[in-house]
Amino acid sequence: LFEVSTTNTDIKNKKVIIHAVGNGDCYENHKLEFAVLAKRDPNYHVAGFNFRGTLKSTGFAKSEDDWIDDAVAVVEHYHAQGVPYKNILLNGQSLGGALVTMAAAKIYRKNQEQAKQKGLDPKTAESVKLINVRSFATLTDEIIHSILGRVGSALLAGILY
């Protein structure tokens, strides 16, 4: 997890932007961009992370659910520090966009369930904000492409479709 903030303001009083990059990319390639964004507005805390199995991150994803859980874990890291869900923005590009979209849905469903258990209207459940940039047709297609490469996935698509 890479974090940058230009002031010492308590994190609970900031808006948090969490960046998730695409397949074949890593947050290390974007540190300068994150620093510029944090400097532009001192009320923002900017973070980037790698999904498990990317560069120096540990572990290996057995399915897309593992990557979705990675994004959920980063959100919950900030929420545990007192940042309300409504002040957290997930910004994902390509594969990262698909994964943070599913992570946002998972968090919202969990919050709806908690609201129901408290006897509240589930529509009042908090959700994170979301930006999905240049995602793709389906997560399955992206996983097949990332495993088999361009030629292998094209051959498989020709057989299946």
PDB file of C-alpha atoms in Angstrom:
ATOM      1  CA  LEU A   1       0.000   0.000   0.000  1.00  0.00           C
ATOM      2  CA  PHE A   2       1.406   3.349  -1.059  1.00  0.00           C
ATOM      3  CA  GLU A   3      -0.015   6.435   0.638  1.00  0.00           C
ATOM      4  CA  VAL A   4       0.602  10.136   0.162  1.00  0.00           C
ATOM      5  CA  SER A   5      -0.887  13.082   1.992  1.00  0.00           C
ATOM      6  CA  THR A   6       0.405  16.654   2.042  1.00  0.00           C
ATOM      7  CA  THR A   7      -0.925  17.699   5.458  1.00  0.00           C
ATOM      8  CA  ASN A   8      -0.992  16.202   8.912  1.00  0.00           C
ATOM      9  CA  THR A   9      -4.762  16.542   9.162  1.00  0.00           C
ATOM     10  CA  ASP A  10      -6.372  13.560  10.874  1.00  0.00           C
ATOM     11  CA  ILE A  11      -7.331  10.985   8.228  1.00  0.00           C
ATOM     12  CA  LYS A  12     -10.913  10.904   9.562  1.00  0.00           C
ATOM     13  CA  ASN A  13     -11.310  14.443   8.238  1.00  0.00           C
ATOM     14  CA  LYS A  14      -9.995  13.686   4.757  1.00  0.00           C
ATOM     15  CA  LYS A  15     -11.374  12.165   1.614  1.00  0.00           C
ATOM     16  CA  VAL A  16      -9.462   9.072   0.542  1.00  0.00           C
ATOM     17  CA  ILE A  17      -8.809   8.177  -3.100  1.00  0.00           C
ATOM     18  CA  ILE A  18      -7.725   4.568  -3.635  1.00  0.00           C
ATOM     19  CA  HIS A  19      -6.254   3.785  -7.058  1.00  0.00           C
ATOM     20  CA  ALA A  20      -6.349   0.292  -8.584  1.00  0.00           C
ATOM     21  CA  VAL A  21      -4.365  -0.085 -11.784  1.00  0.00           C
ATOM     22  CA  GLY A  22      -4.868  -2.393 -14.735  1.00  0.00           C
ATOM     23  CA  ASN A  23      -3.402  -5.729 -15.719  1.00  0.00           C
ATOM     24  CA  GLY A  24       0.360  -5.589 -16.155  1.00  0.00           C
ATOM     25  CA  ASP A  25       0.616  -2.307 -14.255  1.00  0.00           C
ATOM     26  CA  CYS A  26       1.559  -1.493 -10.667  1.00  0.00           C
ATOM     27  CA  TYR A  27       1.143   1.434  -8.315  1.00  0.00           C
ATOM     28  CA  GLU A  28       4.906   2.009  -8.377  1.00  0.00           C
ATOM     29  CA  ASN A  29       4.515   3.387 -11.912  1.00  0.00           C
ATOM     30  CA  HIS A  30       2.113   6.057 -10.637  1.00  0.00           C
ATOM     31  CA  LYS A  31       3.700   7.374  -7.430  1.00  0.00           C
ATOM     32  CA  LEU A  32       4.432  10.787  -8.939  1.00  0.00           C
ATOM     33  CA  GLU A  33       0.841  11.137 -10.208  1.00  0.00           C
ATOM     34  CA  PHE A  34      -0.480  10.250  -6.741  1.00  0.00           C
ATOM     35  CA  ALA A  35       1.819  12.824  -5.116  1.00  0.00           C
ATOM     36  CA  VAL A  36       0.714  15.537  -7.559  1.00  0.00           C
ATOM     37  CA  LEU A  37      -2.944  14.750  -6.863  1.00  0.00           C
ATOM     38  CA  ALA A  38      -2.401  14.883  -3.088  1.00  0.00           C
ATOM     39  CA  LYS A  39      -0.510  18.173  -3.386  1.00  0.00           C
ATOM     40  CA  ARG A  40      -3.258  19.700  -5.534  1.00  0.00           C
ATOM     41  CA  ASP A  41      -5.814  19.293  -2.749  1.00  0.00           C
ATOM     42  CA  PRO A  42      -4.597  18.920   0.844  1.00  0.00           C
ATOM     43  CA  ASN A  43      -7.989  17.523   1.892  1.00  0.00           C
ATOM     44  CA  TYR A  44      -7.272  14.318  -0.018  1.00  0.00           C
ATOM     45  CA  HIS A  45      -5.316  11.285   1.072  1.00  0.00           C
ATOM     46  CA  VAL A  46      -4.199   9.336  -2.006  1.00  0.00           C
ATOM     47  CA  ALA A  47      -3.368   5.632  -1.993  1.00  0.00           C
ATOM     48  CA  GLY A  48      -2.401   3.016  -4.524  1.00  0.00           C
ATOM     49  CA  PHE A  49      -2.048  -0.712  -4.088  1.00  0.00           C
ATOM     50  CA  ASN A  50      -1.101  -3.799  -6.025  1.00  0.00           C
ATOM     51  CA  PHE A  51      -3.339  -6.813  -6.155  1.00  0.00           C
ATOM     52  CA  ARG A  52      -1.781  -9.949  -4.671  1.00  0.00           C
ATOM     53  CA  GLY A  53       0.847 -11.535  -6.863  1.00  0.00           C
ATOM     54  CA  THR A  54       1.893  -8.221  -8.454  1.00  0.00           C
ATOM     55  CA  LEU A  55       5.515  -7.135  -8.003  1.00  0.00           C
ATOM     56  CA  LYS A  56       6.397  -7.178  -4.297  1.00  0.00           C
ATOM     57  CA  SER A  57       2.906  -7.998  -3.063  1.00  0.00           C
ATOM     58  CA  THR A  58       2.586 -11.389  -1.460  1.00  0.00           C
ATOM     59  CA  GLY A  59       0.258 -14.246  -2.220  1.00  0.00           C
ATOM     60  CA  PHE A  60      -1.352 -15.560  -5.347  1.00  0.00           C
ATOM     61  CA  ALA A  61      -4.905 -15.028  -6.543  1.00  0.00           C
ATOM     62  CA  LYS A  62      -6.809 -18.270  -7.073  1.00  0.00           C
ATOM     63  CA  SER A  63      -9.798 -16.401  -8.503  1.00  0.00           C
ATOM     64  CA  GLU A  64     -11.034 -12.881  -9.095  1.00  0.00           C
ATOM     65  CA  ASP A  65     -12.652 -13.057  -5.642  1.00  0.00           C
ATOM     66  CA  ASP A  66      -9.169 -12.840  -4.113  1.00  0.00           C
ATOM     67  CA  TRP A  67      -8.490  -9.606  -5.992  1.00  0.00           C
ATOM     68  CA  ILE A  68     -11.913  -8.228  -5.049  1.00  0.00           C
ATOM     69  CA  ASP A  69     -11.089  -9.026  -1.413  1.00  0.00           C
ATOM     70  CA  ASP A  70      -7.773  -7.158  -1.830  1.00  0.00           C
ATOM     71  CA  ALA A  71      -9.655  -3.993  -2.789  1.00  0.00           C
ATOM     72  CA  VAL A  72     -12.199  -4.499   0.016  1.00  0.00           C
ATOM     73  CA  ALA A  73      -9.317  -4.877   2.501  1.00  0.00           C
ATOM     74  CA  VAL A  74      -7.834  -1.513   1.477  1.00  0.00           C
ATOM     75  CA  VAL A  75     -11.224   0.187   1.892  1.00  0.00           C
ATOM     76  CA  GLU A  76     -11.733  -1.472   5.282  1.00  0.00           C
ATOM     77  CA  HIS A  77      -8.227  -0.361   6.324  1.00  0.00           C
ATOM     78  CA  TYR A  78      -9.328   3.272   5.992  1.00  0.00           C
ATOM     79  CA  HIS A  79     -12.815   2.704   7.354  1.00  0.00           C
ATOM     80  CA  ALA A  80     -11.266   1.156  10.502  1.00  0.00           C
ATOM     81  CA  GLN A  81      -9.321   4.421  10.928  1.00  0.00           C
ATOM     82  CA  GLY A  82     -12.610   6.327  11.050  1.00  0.00           C
ATOM     83  CA  VAL A  83     -13.043   7.348   7.422  1.00  0.00           C
ATOM     84  CA  PRO A  84     -16.741   7.065   6.483  1.00  0.00           C
ATOM     85  CA  TYR A  85     -17.455   4.971   3.390  1.00  0.00           C
ATOM     86  CA  LYS A  86     -18.955   8.047   1.715  1.00  0.00           C
ATOM     87  CA  ASN A  87     -15.514   9.719   1.911  1.00  0.00           C
ATOM     88  CA  ILE A  88     -13.718   6.882   0.137  1.00  0.00           C
ATOM     89  CA  LEU A  89     -13.361   6.872  -3.647  1.00  0.00           C
ATOM     90  CA  LEU A  90     -12.278   3.753  -5.520  1.00  0.00           C
ATOM     91  CA  ASN A  91     -10.665   4.742  -8.815  1.00  0.00           C
ATOM     92  CA  GLY A  92      -9.904   1.753 -11.026  1.00  0.00           C
ATOM     93  CA  GLN A  93      -8.570   1.430 -14.533  1.00  0.00           C
ATOM     94  CA  SER A  94      -9.073  -1.566 -16.835  1.00  0.00           C
ATOM     95  CA  LEU A  95      -8.853  -4.744 -14.736  1.00  0.00           C
ATOM     96  CA  GLY A  96      -8.582  -2.559 -11.622  1.00  0.00           C
ATOM     97  CA  GLY A  97     -11.825  -0.837 -12.669  1.00  0.00           C
ATOM     98  CA  ALA A  98     -13.728  -4.097 -12.875  1.00  0.00           C
ATOM     99  CA  LEU A  99     -12.358  -5.315  -9.565  1.00  0.00           C
ATOM    100  CA  VAL A 100     -13.088  -2.131  -7.615  1.00  0.00           C
ATOM    101  CA  THR A 101     -16.596  -2.057  -9.099  1.00  0.00           C
ATOM    102  CA  MET A 102     -17.216  -5.527  -7.693  1.00  0.00           C
ATOM    103  CA  ALA A 103     -15.531  -4.558  -4.409  1.00  0.00           C
ATOM    104  CA  ALA A 104     -17.806  -1.507  -4.076  1.00  0.00           C
ATOM    105  CA  ALA A 105     -20.841  -3.728  -4.673  1.00  0.00           C
ATOM    106  CA  LYS A 106     -19.628  -6.229  -2.064  1.00  0.00           C
ATOM    107  CA  ILE A 107     -19.138  -3.478   0.521  1.00  0.00           C
ATOM    108  CA  TYR A 108     -22.561  -2.002  -0.224  1.00  0.00           C
ATOM    109  CA  ARG A 109     -24.276  -5.403   0.080  1.00  0.00           C
ATOM    110  CA  LYS A 110     -22.523  -5.971   3.425  1.00  0.00           C
ATOM    111  CA  ASN A 111     -23.638  -2.549   4.664  1.00  0.00           C
ATOM    112  CA  GLN A 112     -27.208  -3.216   3.496  1.00  0.00           C
ATOM    113  CA  GLU A 113     -27.239  -6.480   5.447  1.00  0.00           C
ATOM    114  CA  GLN A 114     -25.945  -4.721   8.557  1.00  0.00           C
ATOM    115  CA  ALA A 115     -28.641  -2.049   8.188  1.00  0.00           C
ATOM    116  CA  LYS A 116     -31.327  -4.762   7.958  1.00  0.00           C
ATOM    117  CA  GLN A 117     -29.969  -6.436  11.105  1.00  0.00           C
ATOM    118  CA  LYS A 118     -30.282  -3.107  12.924  1.00  0.00           C
ATOM    119  CA  GLY A 119     -33.868  -2.714  11.705  1.00  0.00           C
ATOM    120  CA  LEU A 120     -32.950   0.116   9.334  1.00  0.00           C
ATOM    121  CA  ASP A 121     -33.951   0.596   5.731  1.00  0.00           C
ATOM    122  CA  PRO A 122     -31.221  -1.080   3.617  1.00  0.00           C
ATOM    123  CA  LYS A 123     -31.425   1.849   1.184  1.00  0.00           C
ATOM    124  CA  THR A 124     -29.765   3.972   3.882  1.00  0.00           C
ATOM    125  CA  ALA A 125     -26.593   1.848   3.784  1.00  0.00           C
ATOM    126  CA  GLU A 126     -23.397   3.767   3.084  1.00  0.00           C
ATOM    127  CA  SER A 127     -21.409   3.062  -0.035  1.00  0.00           C
ATOM    128  CA  VAL A 128     -18.035   4.083  -1.358  1.00  0.00           C
ATOM    129  CA  LYS A 129     -17.725   6.331  -4.398  1.00  0.00           C
ATOM    130  CA  LEU A 130     -16.540   4.729  -7.610  1.00  0.00           C
ATOM    131  CA  ILE A 131     -14.801   5.608 -10.869  1.00  0.00           C
ATOM    132  CA  ASN A 132     -14.368   2.805 -13.402  1.00  0.00           C
ATOM    133  CA  VAL A 133     -12.029   3.850 -16.222  1.00  0.00           C
ATOM    134  CA  ARG A 134     -11.760   1.842 -19.433  1.00  0.00           C
ATOM    135  CA  SER A 135     -12.904  -1.445 -18.044  1.00  0.00           C
ATOM    136  CA  PHE A 136     -13.486  -4.333 -20.429  1.00  0.00           C
ATOM    137  CA  ALA A 137     -16.275  -6.550 -21.729  1.00  0.00           C
ATOM    138  CA  THR A 138     -16.137  -9.243 -19.034  1.00  0.00           C
ATOM    139  CA  LEU A 139     -13.858 -10.236 -16.203  1.00  0.00           C
ATOM    140  CA  THR A 140     -13.745 -13.779 -17.567  1.00  0.00           C
ATOM    141  CA  ASP A 141     -12.384 -12.499 -20.893  1.00  0.00           C
ATOM    142  CA  GLU A 142      -9.707 -10.496 -19.088  1.00  0.00           C
ATOM    143  CA  ILE A 143      -8.642 -13.456 -16.943  1.00  0.00           C
ATOM    144  CA  ILE A 144      -8.439 -15.740 -19.978  1.00  0.00           C
ATOM    145  CA  HIS A 145      -6.385 -13.095 -21.787  1.00  0.00           C
ATOM    146  CA  SER A 146      -4.049 -12.603 -18.808  1.00  0.00           C
ATOM    147  CA  ILE A 147      -3.477 -16.356 -18.450  1.00  0.00           C
ATOM    148  CA  LEU A 148      -3.287 -17.389 -22.097  1.00  0.00           C
ATOM    149  CA  GLY A 149      -1.983 -14.198 -23.647  1.00  0.00           C
ATOM    150  CA  ARG A 150      -3.245 -12.540 -26.815  1.00  0.00           C
ATOM    151  CA  VAL A 151      -2.781 -15.508 -29.173  1.00  0.00           C
ATOM    152  CA  GLY A 152      -4.051 -18.184 -26.779  1.00  0.00           C
ATOM    153  CA  SER A 153      -7.173 -16.229 -25.858  1.00  0.00           C
ATOM    154  CA  ALA A 154      -7.883 -15.506 -29.542  1.00  0.00           C
ATOM    155  CA  LEU A 155      -7.637 -19.230 -30.333  1.00  0.00           C
ATOM    156  CA  LEU A 156      -9.887 -20.116 -27.408  1.00  0.00           C
ATOM    157  CA  ALA A 157     -12.407 -17.449 -28.436  1.00  0.00           C
ATOM    158  CA  GLY A 158     -12.455 -18.923 -31.948  1.00  0.00           C
ATOM    159  CA  ILE A 159     -13.213 -22.369 -30.523  1.00  0.00           C
ATOM    160  CA  LEU A 160     -15.877 -21.235 -28.036  1.00  0.00           C
ATOM    161  CA  TYR A 161     -17.669 -18.611 -30.077  1.00  0.00           C
TER     162      TYR A 161
END
